[in-house]
Amino acid sequence: MTHPLFHPDAEEISLPAIFTALGDETRLNIIAILARNGERAMTCGQFTQLGSKTALSYHVAKLREAGVINVRPDGTKRFLTLRRADLDNRFPGFLDSVIASASTMPLPESQPPADPAETRGETEWT
Amino acid sequence: MTHPLFHPDAEEISLPAIFTALGDETRLNIIAILARNGERAMTCGQFTQLGSKTALSYHVAKLREAGVINVRPDGTKRFLTLRRADLDNRFPGFLDSVIASASTMPLPESQPPADPAETRGETEWT
DNA sequence: TCCTTTGTTCAATGATCCTTGAACTATTGA
DNA sequence: TCAATAGTTCAAGGATCATTGAACAAAGGA
């Protein structure tokens, strides 16, 4: 990456932008899977059930630009995490209720078990 | 109205549809104003600050079709209410967190004081 | 009855969205 | 150095979206 990936500052995250980002089934599923995975980071490659490589890249960018997730490049991979702290700080209770509601939705298919190498050392990332 | 207005059943309300409906500033403002007004119903005419007559009709229909609001025709008016019970039942805590978050957003302009005749007897409507 | 109020419908327009495949970049491992 | 991996970018496509003005419909009041 010549440019670092753009992430909005916490105080710039807007509610309509979040809703727009979550108003798509693929993206809502990404969030649901991320939440289900605890604090561990995940790579785009773990979401192939949800769409093509290109589509995922597109949707992940939307979530990032809306401020919902953080994307940290590492080698050829991108580690995705929910921006829990920022969202909780800005809209307390909102993310939890979204996750709780989203977890009642069926996922397209269960994900393959995570490769331990892919989540190593990711829990302390902010 | 030759047809009664379509409203999705409570169990048909989908999360992506709600997000899509709320992912527009005009519609989010409608919700914020409705919430701020307590349980009282409001008419489209009370939202003219948010857009043209035609635009409001469009956005109100979107919110209704997504299951976020109830629209009850009465004479030449339409009384709008949040579908609090249905949403709370289906996605507990979600609406409250949306309202709490949305209430931190500035509204385009303060609404004129409600005409008492317009809210008479509306609090028990479900 | 006629006029006003309130909101809907329609067609048109431009914008934005989502998906696709092909081509590309960057990094890693052999 | 060469090939594989992981993901991005681009252009094109069709679909949906939001806004506008003009015409319309339904109800209520004078």
CSV table of C-alpha atoms (C1' of nucleotides) in Angstrom, one decimal:
chain,number,residue,atom,x,y,z
A,1,MET,CA,0.0,0.0,0.0
A,2,THR,CA,1.4,3.4,-1.0
A,3,HIS,CA,-1.3,5.1,1.1
A,4,PRO,CA,-2.1,3.8,4.6
A,5,LEU,CA,-5.7,2.6,4.6
A,6,PHE,CA,-8.2,5.4,5.4
A,7,HIS,CA,-10.1,5.0,8.7
A,8,PRO,CA,-12.4,7.8,9.9
A,9,ASP,CA,-11.5,9.2,13.4
A,10,ALA,CA,-13.9,7.9,16.1
A,11,GLU,CA,-15.6,11.3,16.4
A,12,GLU,CA,-16.2,11.4,12.6
A,13,ILE,CA,-18.1,8.2,12.6
A,14,SER,CA,-21.7,9.0,11.6
A,15,LEU,CA,-24.8,7.1,12.3
A,16,PRO,CA,-26.3,7.3,8.8
A,17,ALA,CA,-23.0,6.0,7.5
A,18,ILE,CA,-23.1,3.1,9.9
A,19,PHE,CA,-26.6,2.2,8.9
A,20,THR,CA,-25.8,2.5,5.2
A,21,ALA,CA,-22.9,0.1,5.8
A,22,LEU,CA,-25.0,-2.4,7.7
A,23,GLY,CA,-27.9,-2.2,5.3
A,24,ASP,CA,-26.5,-4.9,3.2
A,25,GLU,CA,-26.7,-8.6,4.0
A,26,THR,CA,-23.1,-9.4,3.1
A,27,ARG,CA,-21.8,-6.7,5.3
A,28,LEU,CA,-24.1,-7.5,8.1
A,29,ASN,CA,-22.9,-11.1,7.9
A,30,ILE,CA,-19.3,-10.0,8.0
A,31,ILE,CA,-20.1,-8.1,11.2
A,32,ALA,CA,-22.0,-11.0,12.7
A,33,ILE,CA,-19.1,-13.4,12.0
A,34,LEU,CA,-16.5,-11.0,13.4
A,35,ALA,CA,-18.5,-10.6,16.5
A,36,ARG,CA,-19.0,-14.3,16.9
A,37,ASN,CA,-15.3,-14.7,16.7
A,38,GLY,CA,-14.7,-12.6,19.8
A,39,GLU,CA,-11.8,-10.2,19.8
A,40,ARG,CA,-9.8,-12.2,17.4
A,41,ALA,CA,-8.9,-10.6,14.0
A,42,MET,CA,-10.0,-12.3,10.8
A,43,THR,CA,-8.8,-12.1,7.3
A,44,CYS,CA,-10.9,-11.5,4.2
A,45,GLY,CA,-10.1,-15.0,3.1
A,46,GLN,CA,-12.2,-16.3,6.0
A,47,PHE,CA,-15.4,-14.8,4.5
A,48,THR,CA,-15.3,-16.5,1.1
A,49,GLN,CA,-18.7,-18.1,1.9
A,50,LEU,CA,-20.2,-14.6,1.6
A,51,GLY,CA,-19.0,-13.7,-1.9
A,52,SER,CA,-16.3,-13.4,-4.4
A,53,LYS,CA,-12.9,-12.0,-3.6
A,54,THR,CA,-13.8,-8.8,-5.4
A,55,ALA,CA,-17.1,-8.4,-3.7
A,56,LEU,CA,-15.5,-9.0,-0.3
A,57,SER,CA,-12.9,-6.4,-1.0
A,58,TYR,CA,-15.6,-4.0,-1.9
A,59,HIS,CA,-17.7,-4.7,1.2
A,60,VAL,CA,-14.8,-4.7,3.6
A,61,ALA,CA,-13.8,-1.2,2.3
A,62,LYS,CA,-17.3,0.0,2.9
A,63,LEU,CA,-17.3,-1.2,6.4
A,64,ARG,CA,-13.8,0.4,7.0
A,65,GLU,CA,-14.8,3.7,5.5
A,66,ALA,CA,-17.9,3.8,7.6
A,67,GLY,CA,-15.8,3.3,10.7
A,68,VAL,CA,-17.3,-0.1,11.7
A,69,ILE,CA,-14.2,-2.1,11.3
A,70,ASN,CA,-10.4,-1.7,11.4
A,71,VAL,CA,-8.3,-3.2,8.7
A,72,ARG,CA,-4.6,-3.8,9.4
A,73,PRO,CA,-2.5,-5.0,6.5
A,74,ASP,CA,0.1,-7.6,7.5
A,75,GLY,CA,2.0,-9.2,4.7
A,76,THR,CA,-0.4,-10.2,1.9
A,77,LYS,CA,-3.3,-10.3,4.4
A,78,ARG,CA,-5.6,-7.8,6.0
A,79,PHE,CA,-6.6,-8.4,9.6
A,80,LEU,CA,-10.2,-7.2,10.3
A,81,THR,CA,-11.5,-6.3,13.7
A,82,LEU,CA,-14.6,-4.5,14.9
A,83,ARG,CA,-14.0,-1.0,16.2
A,84,ARG,CA,-15.7,-1.9,19.5
A,85,ALA,CA,-14.1,0.7,21.7
A,86,ASP,CA,-14.7,3.6,19.3
A,87,LEU,CA,-18.3,2.6,18.6
A,88,ASP,CA,-19.1,1.9,22.2
A,89,ASN,CA,-17.6,5.3,23.1
A,90,ARG,CA,-19.5,7.1,20.5
A,91,PHE,CA,-22.8,5.2,20.5
A,92,PRO,CA,-23.0,3.3,23.8
A,93,GLY,CA,-25.0,0.1,23.6
A,94,PHE,CA,-25.5,0.4,19.9
A,95,LEU,CA,-23.0,-2.2,18.7
A,96,ASP,CA,-24.1,-4.7,21.3
A,97,SER,CA,-27.7,-4.4,20.3
A,98,VAL,CA,-26.7,-4.7,16.6
A,99,ILE,CA,-24.7,-7.8,17.3
A,100,ALA,CA,-27.4,-9.3,19.5
A,101,SER,CA,-30.0,-8.7,16.8
A,102,ALA,CA,-27.7,-9.8,13.9
A,103,SER,CA,-26.9,-13.0,15.7
A,104,THR,CA,-30.6,-14.1,15.3
A,105,MET,CA,-30.0,-14.1,11.6
A,106,PRO,CA,-29.0,-17.3,9.9
A,107,LEU,CA,-25.5,-17.2,8.3
A,108,PRO,CA,-25.2,-18.5,4.7
A,109,GLU,CA,-22.9,-21.3,5.8
A,110,SER,CA,-20.6,-22.1,8.6
A,111,GLN,CA,-17.1,-21.0,8.3
A,112,PRO,CA,-14.2,-23.5,8.2
A,113,PRO,CA,-12.3,-23.7,11.5
A,114,ALA,CA,-9.8,-20.8,11.8
A,115,ASP,CA,-6.2,-21.4,11.0
A,116,PRO,CA,-4.4,-20.7,14.3
A,117,ALA,CA,-1.6,-18.9,12.4
A,118,GLU,CA,-4.1,-16.4,11.2
A,119,THR,CA,-5.2,-15.2,14.6
A,120,ARG,CA,-1.9,-15.4,16.4
A,121,GLY,CA,-1.2,-12.4,18.5
A,122,GLU,CA,-4.2,-10.5,17.3
A,123,THR,CA,-6.2,-10.0,20.5
A,124,GLU,CA,-4.3,-7.0,21.7
A,125,TRP,CA,-4.7,-5.0,18.5
A,126,THR,CA,-6.8,-1.8,18.8
B,1,MET,CA,-57.2,4.7,0.1
B,2,THR,CA,-58.5,1.8,-2.1
B,3,HIS,CA,-55.9,-0.5,-0.6
B,4,PRO,CA,-55.1,-0.5,3.1
B,5,LEU,CA,-51.5,0.5,3.6
B,6,PHE,CA,-49.0,-2.4,3.6
B,7,HIS,CA,-47.2,-3.0,6.9
B,8,PRO,CA,-45.0,-6.1,7.3
B,9,ASP,CA,-45.9,-8.4,10.1
B,10,ALA,CA,-43.7,-8.1,13.1
B,11,GLU,CA,-41.9,-11.4,12.4
B,12,GLU,CA,-41.2,-10.4,8.9
B,13,ILE,CA,-39.2,-7.3,9.8
B,14,SER,CA,-35.7,-7.9,8.8
B,15,LEU,CA,-32.6,-6.3,10.2
B,16,PRO,CA,-31.0,-5.4,6.8
B,17,ALA,CA,-34.3,-3.7,5.8
B,18,ILE,CA,-34.2,-1.7,9.0
B,19,PHE,CA,-30.7,-0.6,8.4
B,20,THR,CA,-31.4,0.3,4.8
B,21,ALA,CA,-34.4,2.3,6.0
B,22,LEU,CA,-32.3,4.2,8.6
B,23,GLY,CA,-29.3,4.7,6.3
B,24,ASP,CA,-30.7,8.0,5.1
B,25,GLU,CA,-30.5,11.2,6.9
B,26,THR,CA,-34.0,12.3,6.2
B,27,ARG,CA,-35.5,9.0,7.4
B,28,LEU,CA,-33.2,9.0,10.5
B,29,ASN,CA,-34.4,12.5,11.3
B,30,ILE,CA,-38.0,11.4,11.0
B,31,ILE,CA,-37.3,8.6,13.5
B,32,ALA,CA,-35.5,11.0,15.9
B,33,ILE,CA,-38.3,13.5,15.8
B,34,LEU,CA,-40.9,10.7,16.3
B,35,ALA,CA,-39.0,9.4,19.3
B,36,ARG,CA,-38.5,12.8,20.7
B,37,ASN,CA,-42.3,13.3,20.6
B,38,GLY,CA,-42.9,10.4,22.9
B,39,GLU,CA,-45.8,8.1,22.1
B,40,ARG,CA,-47.8,10.8,20.3
B,41,ALA,CA,-48.5,10.2,16.6
B,42,MET,CA,-47.4,12.8,14.1
B,43,THR,CA,-48.4,13.7,10.6
B,44,CYS,CA,-46.3,14.0,7.5
B,45,GLY,CA,-47.0,17.7,7.6
B,46,GLN,CA,-45.0,18.1,10.8
B,47,PHE,CA,-41.8,17.1,9.0
B,48,THR,CA,-41.8,19.7,6.2
B,49,GLN,CA,-38.4,21.0,7.5
B,50,LEU,CA,-37.0,17.7,6.3
B,51,GLY,CA,-38.0,17.9,2.6
B,52,SER,CA,-40.7,18.4,0.1
B,53,LYS,CA,-44.1,16.9,0.3
B,54,THR,CA,-43.2,14.4,-2.4
B,55,ALA,CA,-39.9,13.5,-0.8
B,56,LEU,CA,-41.5,12.9,2.6
B,57,SER,CA,-44.2,10.7,1.1
B,58,TYR,CA,-41.4,8.6,-0.4
B,59,HIS,CA,-39.4,8.4,2.8
B,60,VAL,CA,-42.4,7.6,5.0
B,61,ALA,CA,-43.3,4.8,2.7
B,62,LYS,CA,-39.8,3.4,3.0
B,63,LEU,CA,-40.0,3.4,6.8
B,64,ARG,CA,-43.4,1.9,6.7
B,65,GLU,CA,-42.4,-0.9,4.3
B,66,ALA,CA,-39.3,-1.7,6.4
B,67,GLY,CA,-41.5,-2.1,9.5
B,68,VAL,CA,-40.1,0.8,11.4
B,69,ILE,CA,-43.2,3.0,11.6
B,70,ASN,CA,-47.0,2.5,11.5
B,71,VAL,CA,-49.0,4.8,9.3
B,72,ARG,CA,-52.7,5.2,10.0
B,73,PRO,CA,-54.8,7.2,7.6
B,74,ASP,CA,-57.3,9.5,9.3
B,75,GLY,CA,-59.2,11.9,7.1
B,76,THR,CA,-56.7,13.6,4.8
B,77,LYS,CA,-53.9,13.0,7.3
B,78,ARG,CA,-51.6,10.1,8.1
B,79,PHE,CA,-50.7,9.5,11.7
B,80,LEU,CA,-47.2,8.1,12.1
B,81,THR,CA,-46.0,6.2,15.1
B,82,LEU,CA,-42.9,4.1,15.8
B,83,ARG,CA,-43.5,0.4,15.9
B,84,ARG,CA,-41.9,0.2,19.4
B,85,ALA,CA,-43.6,-2.9,20.7
B,86,ASP,CA,-42.9,-4.9,17.5
B,87,LEU,CA,-39.3,-3.8,17.3
B,88,ASP,CA,-38.6,-4.3,21.0
B,89,ASN,CA,-40.1,-7.7,20.8
B,90,ARG,CA,-38.1,-8.7,17.7
B,91,PHE,CA,-34.8,-6.9,18.5
B,92,PRO,CA,-34.7,-6.1,22.2
B,93,GLY,CA,-32.8,-3.0,23.0
B,94,PHE,CA,-32.1,-2.1,19.4
B,95,LEU,CA,-34.6,0.7,18.9
B,96,ASP,CA,-33.7,2.3,22.2
B,97,SER,CA,-30.0,2.3,21.3
B,98,VAL,CA,-30.8,3.7,17.9
B,99,ILE,CA,-32.9,6.5,19.4
B,100,ALA,CA,-30.3,7.2,22.0
B,101,SER,CA,-27.6,7.4,19.3
B,102,ALA,CA,-29.8,9.4,16.9
B,103,SER,CA,-30.7,11.9,19.5
B,104,THR,CA,-27.0,13.0,19.6
B,105,MET,CA,-27.4,14.1,16.0
B,106,PRO,CA,-28.4,17.7,15.3
B,107,LEU,CA,-31.8,18.1,13.6
B,108,PRO,CA,-32.0,20.4,10.5
B,109,GLU,CA,-34.3,22.8,12.4
B,110,SER,CA,-36.7,22.8,15.3
B,111,GLN,CA,-40.2,21.8,14.5
B,112,PRO,CA,-43.1,24.2,15.1
B,113,PRO,CA,-45.1,23.4,18.3
B,114,ALA,CA,-47.5,20.5,17.7
B,115,ASP,CA,-51.2,21.4,17.1
B,116,PRO,CA,-53.1,19.8,20.0
B,117,ALA,CA,-55.8,18.7,17.6
B,118,GLU,CA,-53.3,16.6,15.7
B,119,THR,CA,-52.3,14.4,18.6
B,120,ARG,CA,-55.7,14.1,20.3
B,121,GLY,CA,-56.4,10.5,21.4
B,122,GLU,CA,-53.3,9.0,19.7
B,123,THR,CA,-51.4,7.6,22.6
B,124,GLU,CA,-53.2,4.3,22.7
B,125,TRP,CA,-52.8,3.5,19.1
B,126,THR,CA,-50.7,0.4,18.4
C,1,DT,C1',-71.1,23.0,-4.2
C,2,DC,C1',-66.5,24.8,-4.2
C,3,DC,C1',-62.2,25.4,-2.2
C,4,DT,C1',-58.6,24.1,0.9
C,5,DT,C1',-55.8,20.8,3.1
C,6,DT,C1',-53.1,16.6,3.0
C,7,DG,C1',-50.9,13.5,0.9
C,8,DT,C1',-50.1,10.1,-3.3
C,9,DT,C1',-48.7,8.8,-7.9
C,10,DC,C1',-46.2,9.2,-12.1
C,11,DA,C1',-42.4,10.0,-15.3
C,12,DA,C1',-38.0,11.7,-15.7
C,13,DT,C1',-33.4,12.5,-14.2
C,14,DG,C1',-29.0,11.8,-12.2
C,15,DA,C1',-26.6,9.5,-8.6
C,16,DT,C1',-25.2,5.6,-6.2
C,17,DC,C1',-25.0,0.6,-5.5
C,18,DC,C1',-23.6,-4.2,-6.1
C,19,DT,C1',-21.6,-7.7,-9.0
C,20,DT,C1',-18.5,-9.6,-12.4
C,21,DG,C1',-14.1,-10.8,-14.7
C,22,DA,C1',-9.8,-9.4,-16.1
C,23,DA,C1',-5.6,-7.4,-15.0
C,24,DC,C1',-2.7,-5.9,-11.5
C,25,DT,C1',0.3,-5.3,-7.0
C,26,DA,C1',2.5,-6.8,-3.1
C,27,DT,C1',4.3,-10.3,-0.1
C,28,DT,C1',5.8,-14.8,1.0
C,29,DG,C1',8.0,-19.2,0.5
C,30,DA,C1',10.6,-22.6,-2.2
D,1,DT,C1',14.5,-16.0,-9.1
D,2,DC,C1',9.9,-18.1,-9.7
D,3,DA,C1',5.5,-19.3,-8.3
D,4,DA,C1',1.8,-19.1,-5.2
D,5,DT,C1',-1.1,-16.4,-2.1
D,6,DA,C1',-4.0,-12.4,-0.7
D,7,DG,C1',-6.2,-8.9,-1.9
D,8,DT,C1',-6.9,-4.4,-5.0
D,9,DT,C1',-8.3,-1.8,-9.0
D,10,DC,C1',-10.7,-1.0,-13.1
D,11,DA,C1',-14.5,-0.7,-16.4
D,12,DA,C1',-18.9,-2.3,-17.5
D,13,DG,C1',-23.4,-3.8,-16.5
D,14,DG,C1',-27.9,-3.6,-14.6
D,15,DA,C1',-30.5,-2.3,-10.4
D,16,DT,C1',-32.0,0.6,-7.1
D,17,DC,C1',-32.2,5.2,-5.0
D,18,DA,C1',-33.5,10.1,-4.1
D,19,DT,C1',-35.4,14.3,-5.9
D,20,DT,C1',-38.4,17.1,-8.7
D,21,DG,C1',-42.7,19.1,-10.7
D,22,DA,C1',-47.1,18.2,-12.4
D,23,DA,C1',-51.2,15.9,-12.0
D,24,DC,C1',-54.2,13.6,-9.1
D,25,DA,C1',-57.5,11.9,-5.2
D,26,DA,C1',-59.8,12.0,-0.9
D,27,DA,C1',-61.7,14.4,3.0
D,28,DG,C1',-63.3,18.5,5.4
D,29,DG,C1',-65.0,23.1,6.0
D,30,DA,C1',-67.5,27.3,4.4
